[in-house]
Amino acid sequence: TEKLSEGDFNVSLPFIGNDELGELSGSIQKLSNDLERLKTERNEFLASIAHELGTPLTYLIGYSKVAMRPGVDEKDRKHYLAIIAEESERMKELVKNLLDLAKMDENTFTVSKEYFMARPFLEEILRLVGPSFKLKKLRLELICDDEIKIYADPLRLEQIILNLLDNALKYSVEESVVTIKILNKGEKTAISVQDFGIGIPTREIEFIFEKLYRVEKSRSRTSGGSGIGLAIVKELVEAHDGSIEVESNLGNGSTFTIFI
Ligand code: ADP
């Protein structure tokens, strides 16, 4: 859409009547509204990115300056450096995710589907995330029949599930359970991740898949979120011709189910 120029509209029209003219002018008006909306969305997105990258940068500059002050206590200096390292990690993660999204938008990434057994695949993922769940005293539960096969791109599916598990971990209350359940649903496989965490207000659910959208910015910031995980999940699921559903109640936890 952005490559359109005035010249593109310089086409000679055959004789047209008033009705068609009205229709045409309506279409042009709609096109111009769409362009305007795209421009606004792009600006909002850029502003969010600038903000997301700008906040950690403020910390990096501030803490590196105080860490360099002569006579600063060694223990304090280590603390400042730890914050610098943590904020840099966040920025790196965000930039990586943004690049992923850009590739997806341009369709320059590929999905190579294959059949594989669900259970060993999921057990491997659970092994990967096990330690961070243990740290928060969360119990991870897997419900999956031995014979279930999945048809998907294993690397992309791992990325999807890791993102959902990462959220379940971030938004769970301590000492609760997170369950992954796999079921055959006709031609598709349903994979759900259920947590008993803080939940999502109903009116927010429609927005959580938008890029950089976060429910209550402050609660996500303390748990290290950048509001991009679910946008990536959605794109990856759609690239598989799959779909995603959410069930959530504030205070009662959330269940994300993908059909692939
Ligand atoms: P973030 O990096 O902030 O977690 P996501 O795109 O993964 O970004 O999620 C968007 C928002 O949706 C989050 O900020 C959070 O408020 C909400 N959310 C996502 N998953 C969950 C969950 N399992 N429980 C509660 N809230 C969630």
PDB file of C-alpha atoms and ligand atoms in Angstrom:
ATOM      1  CA  THR A   1       0.000   0.000   0.000  1.00  0.00           C
ATOM      2  CA  GLU A   2       2.781   2.424   0.794  1.00  0.00           C
ATOM      3  CA  LYS A   3       4.251   2.124  -2.685  1.00  0.00           C
ATOM      4  CA  LEU A   4       1.148   3.685  -4.254  1.00  0.00           C
ATOM      5  CA  SER A   5       1.765   7.050  -5.834  1.00  0.00           C
ATOM      6  CA  GLU A   6      -0.473   9.567  -7.535  1.00  0.00           C
ATOM      7  CA  GLY A   7       0.568   8.165 -10.900  1.00  0.00           C
ATOM      8  CA  ASP A   8      -1.098   4.877 -10.053  1.00  0.00           C
ATOM      9  CA  PHE A   9      -4.473   6.569 -10.207  1.00  0.00           C
ATOM     10  CA  ASN A  10      -3.879   8.120 -13.668  1.00  0.00           C
ATOM     11  CA  VAL A  11      -5.818   5.521 -15.556  1.00  0.00           C
ATOM     12  CA  SER A  12      -8.206   6.417 -18.325  1.00  0.00           C
ATOM     13  CA  LEU A  13     -11.721   5.346 -17.487  1.00  0.00           C
ATOM     14  CA  PRO A  14     -14.322   4.279 -20.002  1.00  0.00           C
ATOM     15  CA  PHE A  15     -17.605   6.168 -19.894  1.00  0.00           C
ATOM     16  CA  ILE A  16     -19.193   5.508 -16.559  1.00  0.00           C
ATOM     17  CA  GLY A  17     -22.538   6.504 -15.125  1.00  0.00           C
ATOM     18  CA  ASN A  18     -23.355   8.262 -11.878  1.00  0.00           C
ATOM     19  CA  ASP A  19     -23.854   5.061  -9.905  1.00  0.00           C
ATOM     20  CA  GLU A  20     -20.453   3.726 -10.805  1.00  0.00           C
ATOM     21  CA  LEU A  21     -18.919   7.114 -10.184  1.00  0.00           C
ATOM     22  CA  GLY A  22     -20.427   7.172  -6.706  1.00  0.00           C
ATOM     23  CA  GLU A  23     -19.147   3.663  -6.061  1.00  0.00           C
ATOM     24  CA  LEU A  24     -15.700   4.591  -7.326  1.00  0.00           C
ATOM     25  CA  SER A  25     -15.503   7.678  -5.196  1.00  0.00           C
ATOM     26  CA  GLY A  26     -16.614   5.576  -2.199  1.00  0.00           C
ATOM     27  CA  SER A  27     -13.832   3.069  -2.901  1.00  0.00           C
ATOM     28  CA  ILE A  28     -11.241   5.820  -3.190  1.00  0.00           C
ATOM     29  CA  GLN A  29     -12.444   7.318   0.068  1.00  0.00           C
ATOM     30  CA  LYS A  30     -12.146   3.894   1.738  1.00  0.00           C
ATOM     31  CA  LEU A  31      -8.655   3.403   0.312  1.00  0.00           C
ATOM     32  CA  SER A  32      -7.584   6.772   1.596  1.00  0.00           C
ATOM     33  CA  ASN A  33      -9.062   5.998   5.055  1.00  0.00           C
ATOM     34  CA  ASP A  34      -7.230   2.653   5.089  1.00  0.00           C
ATOM     35  CA  LEU A  35      -3.959   4.375   4.188  1.00  0.00           C
ATOM     36  CA  GLU A  36      -4.504   6.912   6.943  1.00  0.00           C
ATOM     37  CA  ARG A  37      -5.229   4.140   9.464  1.00  0.00           C
ATOM     38  CA  LEU A  38      -2.105   2.218   8.385  1.00  0.00           C
ATOM     39  CA  LYS A  39      -0.037   5.347   8.826  1.00  0.00           C
ATOM     40  CA  THR A  40      -1.406   5.888  12.331  1.00  0.00           C
ATOM     41  CA  GLU A  41      -0.854   2.221  13.253  1.00  0.00           C
ATOM     42  CA  ARG A  42       2.703   2.352  11.949  1.00  0.00           C
ATOM     43  CA  ASN A  43       3.418   5.497  13.940  1.00  0.00           C
ATOM     44  CA  GLU A  44       1.940   4.003  17.107  1.00  0.00           C
ATOM     45  CA  PHE A  45       4.012   0.864  16.593  1.00  0.00           C
ATOM     46  CA  LEU A  46       7.206   2.871  16.076  1.00  0.00           C
ATOM     47  CA  ALA A  47       6.434   4.946  19.165  1.00  0.00           C
ATOM     48  CA  SER A  48       5.980   1.751  21.214  1.00  0.00           C
ATOM     49  CA  ILE A  49       9.298   0.343  19.963  1.00  0.00           C
ATOM     50  CA  ALA A  50      11.080   3.605  20.718  1.00  0.00           C
ATOM     51  CA  HIS A  51       9.591   3.517  24.199  1.00  0.00           C
ATOM     52  CA  GLU A  52      10.452  -0.157  24.772  1.00  0.00           C
ATOM     53  CA  LEU A  53      14.068   0.396  23.729  1.00  0.00           C
ATOM     54  CA  GLY A  54      14.301   3.817  25.330  1.00  0.00           C
ATOM     55  CA  THR A  55      13.380   2.696  28.855  1.00  0.00           C
ATOM     56  CA  PRO A  56      16.183   0.128  29.268  1.00  0.00           C
ATOM     57  CA  LEU A  57      18.603   2.587  27.638  1.00  0.00           C
ATOM     58  CA  THR A  58      17.836   5.117  30.363  1.00  0.00           C
ATOM     59  CA  TYR A  59      18.795   2.478  32.948  1.00  0.00           C
ATOM     60  CA  LEU A  60      21.946   1.527  31.022  1.00  0.00           C
ATOM     61  CA  ILE A  61      23.152   5.126  30.855  1.00  0.00           C
ATOM     62  CA  GLY A  62      22.212   5.954  34.438  1.00  0.00           C
ATOM     63  CA  TYR A  63      23.675   2.860  36.052  1.00  0.00           C
ATOM     64  CA  SER A  64      26.872   2.838  33.988  1.00  0.00           C
ATOM     65  CA  LYS A  65      27.485   6.454  35.036  1.00  0.00           C
ATOM     66  CA  VAL A  66      27.061   5.720  38.741  1.00  0.00           C
ATOM     67  CA  ALA A  67      29.111   2.505  38.441  1.00  0.00           C
ATOM     68  CA  MET A  68      32.013   4.564  37.025  1.00  0.00           C
ATOM     69  CA  ARG A  69      31.999   7.135  39.824  1.00  0.00           C
ATOM     70  CA  PRO A  70      35.264   7.150  41.756  1.00  0.00           C
ATOM     71  CA  GLY A  71      35.032   5.617  45.203  1.00  0.00           C
ATOM     72  CA  VAL A  72      31.809   3.737  44.564  1.00  0.00           C
ATOM     73  CA  ASP A  73      31.320   0.795  46.902  1.00  0.00           C
ATOM     74  CA  GLU A  74      32.308  -2.523  45.269  1.00  0.00           C
ATOM     75  CA  LYS A  75      29.055  -4.235  46.301  1.00  0.00           C
ATOM     76  CA  ASP A  76      26.973  -1.386  44.854  1.00  0.00           C
ATOM     77  CA  ARG A  77      28.992  -1.447  41.657  1.00  0.00           C
ATOM     78  CA  LYS A  78      28.275  -5.172  41.196  1.00  0.00           C
ATOM     79  CA  HIS A  79      24.590  -4.465  41.743  1.00  0.00           C
ATOM     80  CA  TYR A  80      24.607  -1.722  39.078  1.00  0.00           C
ATOM     81  CA  LEU A  81      26.435  -3.991  36.632  1.00  0.00           C
ATOM     82  CA  ALA A  82      23.886  -6.744  37.236  1.00  0.00           C
ATOM     83  CA  ILE A  83      21.083  -4.340  36.335  1.00  0.00           C
ATOM     84  CA  ILE A  84      22.984  -3.254  33.214  1.00  0.00           C
ATOM     85  CA  ALA A  85      23.411  -6.896  32.150  1.00  0.00           C
ATOM     86  CA  GLU A  86      19.739  -7.676  32.791  1.00  0.00           C
ATOM     87  CA  GLU A  87      18.443  -4.655  30.870  1.00  0.00           C
ATOM     88  CA  SER A  88      20.813  -5.388  27.961  1.00  0.00           C
ATOM     89  CA  GLU A  89      19.424  -8.944  27.805  1.00  0.00           C
ATOM     90  CA  ARG A  90      15.906  -7.540  27.626  1.00  0.00           C
ATOM     91  CA  MET A  91      16.859  -5.252  24.768  1.00  0.00           C
ATOM     92  CA  LYS A  92      18.574  -8.082  22.911  1.00  0.00           C
ATOM     93  CA  GLU A  93      15.504 -10.286  23.299  1.00  0.00           C
ATOM     94  CA  LEU A  94      13.215  -7.496  22.093  1.00  0.00           C
ATOM     95  CA  VAL A  95      15.353  -6.768  19.026  1.00  0.00           C
ATOM     96  CA  LYS A  96      15.472 -10.484  18.186  1.00  0.00           C
ATOM     97  CA  ASN A  97      11.697 -10.745  18.490  1.00  0.00           C
ATOM     98  CA  LEU A  98      11.152  -7.648  16.354  1.00  0.00           C
ATOM     99  CA  LEU A  99      13.355  -9.109  13.638  1.00  0.00           C
ATOM    100  CA  ASP A 100      11.372 -12.349  13.781  1.00  0.00           C
ATOM    101  CA  LEU A 101       8.138 -10.416  13.390  1.00  0.00           C
ATOM    102  CA  ALA A 102       9.499  -8.391  10.479  1.00  0.00           C
ATOM    103  CA  LYS A 103      10.494 -11.615   8.698  1.00  0.00           C
ATOM    104  CA  MET A 104       7.046 -13.064   9.307  1.00  0.00           C
ATOM    105  CA  ASP A 105       5.337  -9.959   7.938  1.00  0.00           C
ATOM    106  CA  GLU A 106       7.395 -10.242   4.762  1.00  0.00           C
ATOM    107  CA  ASN A 107       6.792 -13.976   4.520  1.00  0.00           C
ATOM    108  CA  THR A 108      10.525 -14.507   4.250  1.00  0.00           C
ATOM    109  CA  PHE A 109      10.481 -17.265   6.790  1.00  0.00           C
ATOM    110  CA  THR A 110       9.469 -20.819   6.034  1.00  0.00           C
ATOM    111  CA  VAL A 111       7.500 -23.491   7.779  1.00  0.00           C
ATOM    112  CA  SER A 112       8.591 -27.063   7.017  1.00  0.00           C
ATOM    113  CA  LYS A 113       6.025 -29.435   8.384  1.00  0.00           C
ATOM    114  CA  GLU A 114       6.729 -33.035   9.282  1.00  0.00           C
ATOM    115  CA  TYR A 115       5.142 -35.801  11.361  1.00  0.00           C
ATOM    116  CA  PHE A 116       6.632 -36.509  14.768  1.00  0.00           C
ATOM    117  CA  MET A 117       5.601 -38.142  18.047  1.00  0.00           C
ATOM    118  CA  ALA A 118       4.075 -35.640  20.450  1.00  0.00           C
ATOM    119  CA  ARG A 119       5.192 -37.075  23.795  1.00  0.00           C
ATOM    120  CA  PRO A 120       9.014 -37.143  23.414  1.00  0.00           C
ATOM    121  CA  PHE A 121       8.860 -33.726  21.731  1.00  0.00           C
ATOM    122  CA  LEU A 122       6.982 -32.215  24.679  1.00  0.00           C
ATOM    123  CA  GLU A 123       9.043 -34.019  27.302  1.00  0.00           C
ATOM    124  CA  GLU A 124      12.141 -32.413  25.778  1.00  0.00           C
ATOM    125  CA  ILE A 125      10.549 -28.955  26.036  1.00  0.00           C
ATOM    126  CA  LEU A 126       9.548 -29.603  29.645  1.00  0.00           C
ATOM    127  CA  ARG A 127      13.130 -30.620  30.440  1.00  0.00           C
ATOM    128  CA  LEU A 128      14.262 -27.309  28.982  1.00  0.00           C
ATOM    129  CA  VAL A 129      11.932 -25.136  31.058  1.00  0.00           C
ATOM    130  CA  GLY A 130      11.893 -27.365  34.163  1.00  0.00           C
ATOM    131  CA  PRO A 131      14.475 -25.438  36.205  1.00  0.00           C
ATOM    132  CA  SER A 132      12.733 -22.041  35.887  1.00  0.00           C
ATOM    133  CA  PHE A 133       9.398 -23.596  36.880  1.00  0.00           C
ATOM    134  CA  LYS A 134      11.033 -25.283  39.864  1.00  0.00           C
ATOM    135  CA  LEU A 135      12.459 -21.951  40.967  1.00  0.00           C
ATOM    136  CA  LYS A 136       8.917 -20.578  41.267  1.00  0.00           C
ATOM    137  CA  LYS A 137       7.687 -23.810  42.906  1.00  0.00           C
ATOM    138  CA  LEU A 138       5.365 -24.523  39.973  1.00  0.00           C
ATOM    139  CA  ARG A 139       4.384 -28.072  39.055  1.00  0.00           C
ATOM    140  CA  LEU A 140       4.474 -28.890  35.342  1.00  0.00           C
ATOM    141  CA  GLU A 141       2.033 -31.539  34.190  1.00  0.00           C
ATOM    142  CA  LEU A 142       1.871 -33.247  30.783  1.00  0.00           C
ATOM    143  CA  ILE A 143      -1.266 -34.973  29.530  1.00  0.00           C
ATOM    144  CA  CYS A 144      -0.602 -36.735  26.234  1.00  0.00           C
ATOM    145  CA  ASP A 145      -1.406 -40.184  24.862  1.00  0.00           C
ATOM    146  CA  ASP A 146       1.677 -42.075  23.705  1.00  0.00           C
ATOM    147  CA  GLU A 147       0.469 -42.580  20.134  1.00  0.00           C
ATOM    148  CA  ILE A 148      -0.388 -38.937  19.281  1.00  0.00           C
ATOM    149  CA  LYS A 149       1.493 -37.589  16.283  1.00  0.00           C
ATOM    150  CA  ILE A 150       1.825 -33.907  15.394  1.00  0.00           C
ATOM    151  CA  TYR A 151       2.157 -32.493  11.879  1.00  0.00           C
ATOM    152  CA  ALA A 152       4.054 -29.200  12.201  1.00  0.00           C
ATOM    153  CA  ASP A 153       7.430 -27.506  11.927  1.00  0.00           C
ATOM    154  CA  PRO A 154       9.088 -28.791  15.116  1.00  0.00           C
ATOM    155  CA  LEU A 155      11.321 -25.743  15.608  1.00  0.00           C
ATOM    156  CA  ARG A 156       8.452 -23.268  15.120  1.00  0.00           C
ATOM    157  CA  LEU A 157       6.129 -25.311  17.319  1.00  0.00           C
ATOM    158  CA  GLU A 158       8.779 -25.347  20.024  1.00  0.00           C
ATOM    159  CA  GLN A 159       8.953 -21.545  19.759  1.00  0.00           C
ATOM    160  CA  ILE A 160       5.146 -21.334  20.108  1.00  0.00           C
ATOM    161  CA  ILE A 161       5.010 -23.609  23.152  1.00  0.00           C
ATOM    162  CA  LEU A 162       8.015 -21.958  24.809  1.00  0.00           C
ATOM    163  CA  ASN A 163       6.319 -18.571  24.461  1.00  0.00           C
ATOM    164  CA  LEU A 164       3.073 -19.878  25.992  1.00  0.00           C
ATOM    165  CA  LEU A 165       4.982 -21.597  28.805  1.00  0.00           C
ATOM    166  CA  ASP A 166       7.011 -18.458  29.402  1.00  0.00           C
ATOM    167  CA  ASN A 167       3.764 -16.531  29.920  1.00  0.00           C
ATOM    168  CA  ALA A 168       2.294 -19.282  32.124  1.00  0.00           C
ATOM    169  CA  LEU A 169       5.446 -19.023  34.228  1.00  0.00           C
ATOM    170  CA  LYS A 170       5.427 -15.223  34.379  1.00  0.00           C
ATOM    171  CA  TYR A 171       1.745 -14.844  35.215  1.00  0.00           C
ATOM    172  CA  SER A 172       1.280 -17.862  37.529  1.00  0.00           C
ATOM    173  CA  VAL A 173       0.976 -17.575  41.251  1.00  0.00           C
ATOM    174  CA  GLU A 174       3.653 -19.441  43.216  1.00  0.00           C
ATOM    175  CA  GLU A 175       3.140 -23.122  44.029  1.00  0.00           C
ATOM    176  CA  SER A 176       0.419 -23.671  41.421  1.00  0.00           C
ATOM    177  CA  VAL A 177       0.180 -26.088  38.487  1.00  0.00           C
ATOM    178  CA  VAL A 178       0.775 -25.525  34.775  1.00  0.00           C
ATOM    179  CA  THR A 179      -0.697 -28.199  32.506  1.00  0.00           C
ATOM    180  CA  ILE A 180       0.103 -29.002  28.886  1.00  0.00           C
ATOM    181  CA  LYS A 181      -2.537 -31.145  27.253  1.00  0.00           C
ATOM    182  CA  ILE A 182      -2.453 -32.687  23.772  1.00  0.00           C
ATOM    183  CA  LEU A 183      -5.568 -34.047  22.088  1.00  0.00           C
ATOM    184  CA  ASN A 184      -6.426 -35.233  18.590  1.00  0.00           C
ATOM    185  CA  LYS A 185      -9.254 -33.097  17.206  1.00  0.00           C
ATOM    186  CA  GLY A 186     -10.284 -34.486  13.826  1.00  0.00           C
ATOM    187  CA  GLU A 187      -7.611 -33.493  11.306  1.00  0.00           C
ATOM    188  CA  LYS A 188      -5.880 -31.218  13.816  1.00  0.00           C
ATOM    189  CA  THR A 189      -4.078 -31.572  17.096  1.00  0.00           C
ATOM    190  CA  ALA A 190      -5.103 -29.344  20.000  1.00  0.00           C
ATOM    191  CA  ILE A 191      -2.266 -28.286  22.275  1.00  0.00           C
ATOM    192  CA  SER A 192      -3.251 -26.336  25.364  1.00  0.00           C
ATOM    193  CA  VAL A 193      -1.265 -24.617  28.080  1.00  0.00           C
ATOM    194  CA  GLN A 194      -3.244 -23.961  31.240  1.00  0.00           C
ATOM    195  CA  ASP A 195      -2.161 -21.939  34.237  1.00  0.00           C
ATOM    196  CA  PHE A 196      -3.818 -20.880  37.486  1.00  0.00           C
ATOM    197  CA  GLY A 197      -2.297 -17.433  37.534  1.00  0.00           C
ATOM    198  CA  ILE A 198      -3.513 -13.861  37.540  1.00  0.00           C
ATOM    199  CA  GLY A 199      -5.688 -14.264  34.416  1.00  0.00           C
ATOM    200  CA  ILE A 200      -6.646 -11.657  31.819  1.00  0.00           C
ATOM    201  CA  PRO A 201      -9.610  -9.271  32.071  1.00  0.00           C
ATOM    202  CA  THR A 202     -12.244 -10.266  29.473  1.00  0.00           C
ATOM    203  CA  ARG A 203     -12.210  -6.857  27.769  1.00  0.00           C
ATOM    204  CA  GLU A 204      -8.428  -7.126  27.207  1.00  0.00           C
ATOM    205  CA  ILE A 205      -8.431 -10.565  25.579  1.00  0.00           C
ATOM    206  CA  GLU A 206      -9.060  -9.257  22.059  1.00  0.00           C
ATOM    207  CA  PHE A 207      -5.917  -7.085  22.238  1.00  0.00           C
ATOM    208  CA  ILE A 208      -3.296  -9.421  23.709  1.00  0.00           C
ATOM    209  CA  PHE A 209      -2.173 -10.733  20.309  1.00  0.00           C
ATOM    210  CA  GLU A 210      -1.331  -7.237  19.091  1.00  0.00           C
ATOM    211  CA  LYS A 211       2.308  -6.334  18.806  1.00  0.00           C
ATOM    212  CA  LEU A 212       3.685  -4.742  21.970  1.00  0.00           C
ATOM    213  CA  TYR A 213       0.308  -4.917  23.749  1.00  0.00           C
ATOM    214  CA  ARG A 214       0.460  -5.595  27.459  1.00  0.00           C
ATOM    215  CA  VAL A 215      -2.294  -5.791  30.032  1.00  0.00           C
ATOM    216  CA  GLU A 216      -1.356  -3.238  32.707  1.00  0.00           C
ATOM    217  CA  LYS A 217       2.119  -2.242  31.621  1.00  0.00           C
ATOM    218  CA  SER A 218       3.522  -2.183  35.141  1.00  0.00           C
ATOM    219  CA  ARG A 219       2.705  -5.783  36.067  1.00  0.00           C
ATOM    220  CA  SER A 220       4.307  -7.039  32.862  1.00  0.00           C
ATOM    221  CA  ARG A 221       7.350  -4.884  33.220  1.00  0.00           C
ATOM    222  CA  THR A 222       8.213  -6.332  36.631  1.00  0.00           C
ATOM    223  CA  SER A 223       7.867  -9.815  35.134  1.00  0.00           C
ATOM    224  CA  GLY A 224      10.107  -8.903  32.198  1.00  0.00           C
ATOM    225  CA  GLY A 225       7.492  -8.844  29.428  1.00  0.00           C
ATOM    226  CA  SER A 226       7.701  -6.833  26.233  1.00  0.00           C
ATOM    227  CA  GLY A 227       4.267  -7.597  24.796  1.00  0.00           C
ATOM    228  CA  ILE A 228       5.536  -9.334  21.699  1.00  0.00           C
ATOM    229  CA  GLY A 229       5.437 -13.041  22.573  1.00  0.00           C
ATOM    230  CA  LEU A 230       1.788 -13.594  21.684  1.00  0.00           C
ATOM    231  CA  ALA A 231       2.056 -11.618  18.433  1.00  0.00           C
ATOM    232  CA  ILE A 232       4.791 -14.067  17.403  1.00  0.00           C
ATOM    233  CA  VAL A 233       2.739 -17.050  18.582  1.00  0.00           C
ATOM    234  CA  LYS A 234      -0.230 -15.924  16.500  1.00  0.00           C
ATOM    235  CA  GLU A 235       1.851 -15.389  13.349  1.00  0.00           C
ATOM    236  CA  LEU A 236       3.547 -18.780  13.750  1.00  0.00           C
ATOM    237  CA  VAL A 237       0.257 -20.588  14.343  1.00  0.00           C
ATOM    238  CA  GLU A 238      -1.291 -18.908  11.301  1.00  0.00           C
ATOM    239  CA  ALA A 239       1.728 -19.810   9.192  1.00  0.00           C
ATOM    240  CA  HIS A 240       0.775 -23.423  10.010  1.00  0.00           C
ATOM    241  CA  ASP A 241      -2.830 -22.721   8.879  1.00  0.00           C
ATOM    242  CA  GLY A 242      -3.758 -23.231  12.502  1.00  0.00           C
ATOM    243  CA  SER A 243      -5.727 -21.198  15.010  1.00  0.00           C
ATOM    244  CA  ILE A 244      -5.481 -20.127  18.633  1.00  0.00           C
ATOM    245  CA  GLU A 245      -8.095 -19.724  21.373  1.00  0.00           C
ATOM    246  CA  VAL A 246      -7.920 -18.186  24.840  1.00  0.00           C
ATOM    247  CA  GLU A 247     -10.059 -18.769  27.879  1.00  0.00           C
ATOM    248  CA  SER A 248      -9.267 -16.625  30.852  1.00  0.00           C
ATOM    249  CA  ASN A 249     -10.785 -15.080  33.936  1.00  0.00           C
ATOM    250  CA  LEU A 250      -9.186 -12.469  36.092  1.00  0.00           C
ATOM    251  CA  GLY A 251      -7.706 -14.169  39.128  1.00  0.00           C
ATOM    252  CA  ASN A 252      -8.564 -17.694  37.950  1.00  0.00           C
ATOM    253  CA  GLY A 253      -5.873 -18.405  35.378  1.00  0.00           C
ATOM    254  CA  SER A 254      -5.742 -18.784  31.607  1.00  0.00           C
ATOM    255  CA  THR A 255      -5.811 -21.511  28.993  1.00  0.00           C
ATOM    256  CA  PHE A 256      -4.268 -20.951  25.564  1.00  0.00           C
ATOM    257  CA  THR A 257      -5.142 -23.634  23.005  1.00  0.00           C
ATOM    258  CA  ILE A 258      -3.623 -23.928  19.557  1.00  0.00           C
ATOM    259  CA  PHE A 259      -5.098 -26.087  16.808  1.00  0.00           C
ATOM    260  CA  ILE A 260      -2.469 -27.236  14.372  1.00  0.00           C
TER     261      ILE A 260
HETATM  262  P1  ADP B   1       4.624 -10.154  27.414  1.00  0.00           P
HETATM  263  O1  ADP B   1       6.026 -10.254  26.932  1.00  0.00           O
HETATM  264  O2  ADP B   1       4.292  -8.826  28.029  1.00  0.00           O
HETATM  265  O3  ADP B   1       4.211 -11.308  28.273  1.00  0.00           O
HETATM  266  P2  ADP B   1       2.854 -11.255  25.386  1.00  0.00           P
HETATM  267  O4  ADP B   1       2.619 -10.808  23.983  1.00  0.00           O
HETATM  268  O5  ADP B   1       3.402 -12.637  25.584  1.00  0.00           O
HETATM  269  O6  ADP B   1       3.777 -10.171  26.067  1.00  0.00           O
HETATM  270  O7  ADP B   1       1.485 -11.119  26.173  1.00  0.00           O
HETATM  271  C1  ADP B   1       0.719  -9.937  26.078  1.00  0.00           C
HETATM  272  C2  ADP B   1       0.001  -9.654  27.383  1.00  0.00           C
HETATM  273  O8  ADP B   1      -1.007 -10.636  27.618  1.00  0.00           O
HETATM  274  C3  ADP B   1       0.919  -9.743  28.603  1.00  0.00           C
HETATM  275  O9  ADP B   1       1.520  -8.522  28.870  1.00  0.00           O
HETATM  276  C4  ADP B   1      -0.018 -10.169  29.714  1.00  0.00           C
HETATM  277  O10 ADP B   1      -0.609  -9.036  30.322  1.00  0.00           O
HETATM  278  C5  ADP B   1      -1.094 -10.955  29.006  1.00  0.00           C
HETATM  279  N1  ADP B   1      -0.878 -12.427  29.163  1.00  0.00           N
HETATM  280  C6  ADP B   1      -0.314 -13.275  28.260  1.00  0.00           C
HETATM  281  N2  ADP B   1      -0.307 -14.537  28.728  1.00  0.00           N
HETATM  282  C7  ADP B   1      -0.870 -14.503  29.950  1.00  0.00           C
HETATM  283  C8  ADP B   1      -1.164 -15.495  30.957  1.00  0.00           C
HETATM  284  N3  ADP B   1      -0.863 -16.788  30.781  1.00  0.00           N
HETATM  285  N4  ADP B   1      -1.770 -15.066  32.097  1.00  0.00           N
HETATM  286  C9  ADP B   1      -2.090 -13.767  32.276  1.00  0.00           C
HETATM  287  N5  ADP B   1      -1.841 -12.780  31.377  1.00  0.00           N
HETATM  288  C10 ADP B   1      -1.248 -13.135  30.231  1.00  0.00           C
END
